[in-house]
PDB file of C-alpha atoms and ligand atoms in Angstrom:
ATOM      1  CA  UNK A1155      -7.319   7.576  -6.997  1.00  0.00           C
ATOM      2  CA  UNK A1156      -4.376   9.807  -6.088  1.00  0.00           C
ATOM      3  CA  UNK A1157      -0.837   8.460  -5.989  1.00  0.00           C
ATOM      4  CA  UNK A1158       2.353   9.657  -4.335  1.00  0.00           C
ATOM      5  CA  UNK A1159       5.951   8.543  -4.126  1.00  0.00           C
ATOM      6  CA  UNK A1160       7.442   7.404  -0.846  1.00  0.00           C
ATOM      7  CA  UNK A1161      11.045   6.474  -0.113  1.00  0.00           C
ATOM      8  CA  UNK A1162      12.296   4.615   2.928  1.00  0.00           C
ATOM      9  CA  UNK A1163      15.725   6.200   3.347  1.00  0.00           C
ATOM     10  CA  UNK A1164      18.986   4.369   4.163  1.00  0.00           C
ATOM     11  CA  UNK A1165      18.846   5.009   7.934  1.00  0.00           C
ATOM     12  CA  UNK A1166      15.498   3.199   8.203  1.00  0.00           C
ATOM     13  CA  UNK A1167      16.384   0.342   5.823  1.00  0.00           C
ATOM     14  CA  UNK A1168      19.572  -0.191   7.821  1.00  0.00           C
ATOM     15  CA  UNK A1169      17.578  -0.483  11.061  1.00  0.00           C
ATOM     16  CA  UNK A1170      15.176  -3.058   9.557  1.00  0.00           C
ATOM     17  CA  UNK A1171      12.213  -0.698   9.691  1.00  0.00           C
ATOM     18  CA  UNK A1172      10.831  -1.456   6.210  1.00  0.00           C
ATOM     19  CA  UNK A1173       7.902  -3.573   7.400  1.00  0.00           C
ATOM     20  CA  UNK A1174       7.073  -1.295  10.354  1.00  0.00           C
ATOM     21  CA  UNK A1175       6.864   1.702   8.006  1.00  0.00           C
ATOM     22  CA  UNK A1176       4.835  -0.188   5.381  1.00  0.00           C
ATOM     23  CA  UNK A1177       2.377  -1.240   8.095  1.00  0.00           C
ATOM     24  CA  UNK A1178       1.869   2.410   9.078  1.00  0.00           C
ATOM     25  CA  UNK A1179       0.953   3.325   5.480  1.00  0.00           C
ATOM     26  CA  UNK A1180      -1.441   0.401   5.178  1.00  0.00           C
ATOM     27  CA  UNK A1181      -3.116   1.144   8.530  1.00  0.00           C
ATOM     28  CA  UNK A1182      -3.654   4.712   7.344  1.00  0.00           C
ATOM     29  CA  UNK A1183      -5.459   3.613   4.172  1.00  0.00           C
ATOM     30  CA  UNK A1184      -2.552   4.107   1.795  1.00  0.00           C
ATOM     31  CA  UNK A1185      -2.177   1.100  -0.461  1.00  0.00           C
ATOM     32  CA  UNK A1186       1.330   0.120  -1.549  1.00  0.00           C
ATOM     33  CA  UNK A1187       0.852  -0.315  -5.299  1.00  0.00           C
ATOM     34  CA  UNK A1188       4.525  -0.841  -6.158  1.00  0.00           C
ATOM     35  CA  UNK A1189       7.592  -1.331  -4.022  1.00  0.00           C
ATOM     36  CA  UNK A1190      11.214  -2.060  -4.822  1.00  0.00           C
ATOM     37  CA  UNK A1191      14.455  -2.040  -2.889  1.00  0.00           C
ATOM     38  CA  UNK A1192      17.219  -0.375  -4.881  1.00  0.00           C
ATOM     39  CA  UNK A1193      20.491   1.467  -4.475  1.00  0.00           C
ATOM     40  CA  UNK A1194      20.972   4.653  -6.452  1.00  0.00           C
ATOM     41  CA  UNK A1195      24.139   6.425  -7.529  1.00  0.00           C
ATOM     42  CA  UNK A1196      25.079   9.862  -6.276  1.00  0.00           C
ATOM     43  CA  UNK A1197      24.320  11.265  -9.759  1.00  0.00           C
ATOM     44  CA  UNK A1198      20.811   9.798  -9.624  1.00  0.00           C
ATOM     45  CA  UNK A1199      20.282  11.244  -6.149  1.00  0.00           C
ATOM     46  CA  UNK A1200      21.483  14.631  -7.428  1.00  0.00           C
ATOM     47  CA  UNK A1201      18.948  14.451 -10.264  1.00  0.00           C
ATOM     48  CA  UNK A1202      16.134  13.376  -7.935  1.00  0.00           C
ATOM     49  CA  UNK A1203      16.835  16.159  -5.421  1.00  0.00           C
ATOM     50  CA  UNK A1204      17.752  18.865  -7.950  1.00  0.00           C
ATOM     51  CA  UNK A1205      15.046  21.237  -6.591  1.00  0.00           C
ATOM     52  CA  UNK A1206      17.361  21.538  -3.594  1.00  0.00           C
ATOM     53  CA  UNK A1207      20.541  22.196  -5.593  1.00  0.00           C
ATOM     54  CA  UNK A1208      21.000  25.713  -4.192  1.00  0.00           C
ATOM     55  CA  UNK A1209      20.669  24.569  -0.567  1.00  0.00           C
ATOM     56  CA  UNK A1210      23.742  24.265   1.664  1.00  0.00           C
ATOM     57  CA  UNK A1211      22.815  20.666   2.534  1.00  0.00           C
ATOM     58  CA  UNK A1212      22.398  19.507  -1.094  1.00  0.00           C
ATOM     59  CA  UNK A1213      25.703  17.668  -1.440  1.00  0.00           C
ATOM     60  CA  UNK A1214      25.317  15.837   1.885  1.00  0.00           C
ATOM     61  CA  UNK A1215      21.720  14.990   1.036  1.00  0.00           C
ATOM     62  CA  UNK A1216      22.734  13.374  -2.267  1.00  0.00           C
ATOM     63  CA  UNK A1217      25.633  11.515  -0.652  1.00  0.00           C
ATOM     64  CA  UNK A1218      23.270  10.262   2.012  1.00  0.00           C
ATOM     65  CA  UNK A1219      20.432   9.052  -0.261  1.00  0.00           C
ATOM     66  CA  UNK A1220      22.978   7.110  -2.315  1.00  0.00           C
ATOM     67  CA  UNK A1221      24.809   5.696   0.723  1.00  0.00           C
ATOM     68  CA  UNK A1222      22.834   2.456   1.014  1.00  0.00           C
ATOM     69  CA  UNK A1223      19.716   0.582  -0.072  1.00  0.00           C
ATOM     70  CA  UNK A1224      16.403   2.448  -0.153  1.00  0.00           C
ATOM     71  CA  UNK A1225      12.835   1.310  -0.749  1.00  0.00           C
ATOM     72  CA  UNK A1226      10.827   3.299  -3.302  1.00  0.00           C
ATOM     73  CA  UNK A1227       7.056   2.887  -3.278  1.00  0.00           C
ATOM     74  CA  UNK A1228       3.979   4.131  -5.055  1.00  0.00           C
ATOM     75  CA  UNK A1229       1.287   4.805  -2.439  1.00  0.00           C
ATOM     76  CA  UNK A1230      -2.325   5.137  -3.508  1.00  0.00           C
ATOM     77  CA  UNK A1231      -5.348   6.449  -1.638  1.00  0.00           C
ATOM     78  CA  UNK A1232      -7.650   9.394  -1.108  1.00  0.00           C
ATOM     79  CA  UNK A1233      -5.574  12.609  -1.020  1.00  0.00           C
ATOM     80  CA  UNK A1234      -2.507  10.371  -0.991  1.00  0.00           C
ATOM     81  CA  UNK A1235       0.025  13.219  -1.287  1.00  0.00           C
ATOM     82  CA  UNK A1236      -1.243  15.119   1.761  1.00  0.00           C
ATOM     83  CA  UNK A1237      -2.143  11.985   3.684  1.00  0.00           C
ATOM     84  CA  UNK A1238       1.413  10.700   3.279  1.00  0.00           C
ATOM     85  CA  UNK A1239       2.915  14.029   4.351  1.00  0.00           C
ATOM     86  CA  UNK A1240       0.778  13.921   7.492  1.00  0.00           C
ATOM     87  CA  UNK A1241       1.768  10.341   8.297  1.00  0.00           C
ATOM     88  CA  UNK A1242       5.463  11.206   7.738  1.00  0.00           C
ATOM     89  CA  UNK A1243       5.482  14.207  10.060  1.00  0.00           C
ATOM     90  CA  UNK A1244       7.653  17.329   9.986  1.00  0.00           C
ATOM     91  CA  UNK A1245      11.032  17.326   8.198  1.00  0.00           C
ATOM     92  CA  UNK A1246      12.853  17.622  11.526  1.00  0.00           C
ATOM     93  CA  UNK A1247      11.885  14.646  13.732  1.00  0.00           C
ATOM     94  CA  UNK A1248      12.169  16.980  16.746  1.00  0.00           C
ATOM     95  CA  UNK A1249       9.188  18.929  15.417  1.00  0.00           C
ATOM     96  CA  UNK A1250       7.165  15.928  14.238  1.00  0.00           C
ATOM     97  CA  UNK A1251       3.856  15.052  15.870  1.00  0.00           C
ATOM     98  CA  UNK A1252       3.359  11.934  17.992  1.00  0.00           C
ATOM     99  CA  UNK A1253       2.904   8.695  16.050  1.00  0.00           C
ATOM    100  CA  UNK A1254       4.254  10.093  12.796  1.00  0.00           C
ATOM    101  CA  UNK A1255       6.958   8.034  11.081  1.00  0.00           C
ATOM    102  CA  UNK A1256       9.590  10.694  11.627  1.00  0.00           C
ATOM    103  CA  UNK A1257       8.685  11.078  15.316  1.00  0.00           C
ATOM    104  CA  UNK A1258       8.785   7.306  15.790  1.00  0.00           C
ATOM    105  CA  UNK A1259      11.896   6.531  13.773  1.00  0.00           C
ATOM    106  CA  UNK A1260      13.701   9.690  12.593  1.00  0.00           C
ATOM    107  CA  UNK A1261      17.162  10.248  14.026  1.00  0.00           C
ATOM    108  CA  UNK A1262      17.854  13.801  12.858  1.00  0.00           C
ATOM    109  CA  UNK A1263      16.828  16.329  10.185  1.00  0.00           C
ATOM    110  CA  UNK A1264      19.019  14.582   7.617  1.00  0.00           C
ATOM    111  CA  UNK A1265      18.385  10.997   8.767  1.00  0.00           C
ATOM    112  CA  UNK A1266      14.624  11.392   8.884  1.00  0.00           C
ATOM    113  CA  UNK A1267      13.727   7.909   7.600  1.00  0.00           C
ATOM    114  CA  UNK A1268      11.306   8.777   4.782  1.00  0.00           C
ATOM    115  CA  UNK A1269      10.738  10.949   1.747  1.00  0.00           C
ATOM    116  CA  UNK A1270       7.302  11.866   0.411  1.00  0.00           C
ATOM    117  CA  UNK A1271       6.251  13.932  -2.606  1.00  0.00           C
ATOM    118  CA  UNK A1272       5.049  17.433  -1.675  1.00  0.00           C
ATOM    119  CA  UNK A1273       2.498  18.002  -4.466  1.00  0.00           C
ATOM    120  CA  UNK A1274       0.467  16.059  -7.020  1.00  0.00           C
ATOM    121  CA  UNK A1275       2.688  17.413  -9.776  1.00  0.00           C
ATOM    122  CA  UNK A1276       5.904  16.364  -8.066  1.00  0.00           C
ATOM    123  CA  UNK A1277       4.367  12.994  -7.186  1.00  0.00           C
ATOM    124  CA  UNK A1278       3.859  12.302 -10.917  1.00  0.00           C
ATOM    125  CA  UNK A1279       7.426  13.364 -11.709  1.00  0.00           C
ATOM    126  CA  UNK A1280       8.913  11.350  -8.854  1.00  0.00           C
ATOM    127  CA  UNK A1281       6.914   8.213  -9.720  1.00  0.00           C
ATOM    128  CA  UNK A1282       8.138   8.523 -13.332  1.00  0.00           C
ATOM    129  CA  UNK A1283      11.688   8.945 -12.056  1.00  0.00           C
ATOM    130  CA  UNK A1284      11.687   5.547 -10.336  1.00  0.00           C
ATOM    131  CA  UNK A1285       9.046   3.488 -12.139  1.00  0.00           C
ATOM    132  CA  UNK A1286       8.664   2.581 -15.771  1.00  0.00           C
ATOM    133  CA  UNK A1287       4.969   1.664 -15.745  1.00  0.00           C
TER     134      UNK A1287
HETATM  135  P1  ADP B1115      10.863  17.037   3.260  1.00  0.00           P
HETATM  136  O1  ADP B1115      11.654  15.762   3.106  1.00  0.00           O
HETATM  137  O2  ADP B1115      10.097  17.077   4.544  1.00  0.00           O
HETATM  138  O3  ADP B1115       9.996  17.321   2.059  1.00  0.00           O
HETATM  139  P2  ADP B1115      12.624  19.125   2.248  1.00  0.00           P
HETATM  140  O4  ADP B1115      12.052  18.846   0.914  1.00  0.00           O
HETATM  141  O5  ADP B1115      12.638  20.532   2.730  1.00  0.00           O
HETATM  142  O6  ADP B1115      11.912  18.237   3.380  1.00  0.00           O
HETATM  143  O7  ADP B1115      14.130  18.606   2.289  1.00  0.00           O
HETATM  144  C1  ADP B1115      14.503  17.399   1.675  1.00  0.00           C
HETATM  145  C2  ADP B1115      15.389  16.638   2.617  1.00  0.00           C
HETATM  146  O8  ADP B1115      16.586  17.372   2.809  1.00  0.00           O
HETATM  147  C3  ADP B1115      14.825  16.433   4.022  1.00  0.00           C
HETATM  148  O9  ADP B1115      13.988  15.316   4.144  1.00  0.00           O
HETATM  149  C4  ADP B1115      16.080  16.267   4.837  1.00  0.00           C
HETATM  150  O10 ADP B1115      16.567  14.943   4.748  1.00  0.00           O
HETATM  151  C5  ADP B1115      17.058  17.191   4.145  1.00  0.00           C
HETATM  152  N1  ADP B1115      17.109  18.495   4.805  1.00  0.00           N
HETATM  153  C6  ADP B1115      16.167  19.463   4.802  1.00  0.00           C
HETATM  154  N2  ADP B1115      16.546  20.535   5.518  1.00  0.00           N
HETATM  155  C7  ADP B1115      17.776  20.230   6.007  1.00  0.00           C
HETATM  156  C8  ADP B1115      18.726  20.919   6.829  1.00  0.00           C
HETATM  157  N3  ADP B1115      18.468  22.151   7.316  1.00  0.00           N
HETATM  158  N4  ADP B1115      19.872  20.283   7.115  1.00  0.00           N
HETATM  159  C9  ADP B1115      20.140  19.055   6.650  1.00  0.00           C
HETATM  160  N5  ADP B1115      19.303  18.343   5.868  1.00  0.00           N
HETATM  161  C10 ADP B1115      18.139  18.931   5.548  1.00  0.00           C
HETATM  162 MG1   MG B1116      10.514  17.744   0.093  1.00  0.00          MG
END
């Protein structure tokens, strides 16, 4: 069964949306295999997001992900990577489809409530980054 990594970002944790977001995954047949609430350092965020290091928003992105508690989860299900991306919605909540997490809860392109791996390969890397299983 395919697995992917999901993160509930600081803006959503801060607004007590953890359970609402978990319920959306579960309703959409993604099982939450592991879940932990953590706070990461800016250096860890920089490592996690290093694919974006050349982007103009990289520094703000790393500051943001390390600004408060986050919830990191391993989701499991059929086509979990793509399924999660569909449930999350577009990067910019303004462009996200109805009933996606980002449409429901995202505030802006940077405070968009969730992260999800974009490929099976990156899912493996991102799961290894946060979980020592
Ligand atoms: P996604 O999270 O949908 O996979 P990306 O991988 O392209 O999107 O970007 C990673 C994160 O960087 C986004 O979730 C968002 O928080 C932030 N981001 C992306 N594009 C911008 C932008 N133009 N301005 C500010 N932040 C951005
Ligand atoms: Mg991405």
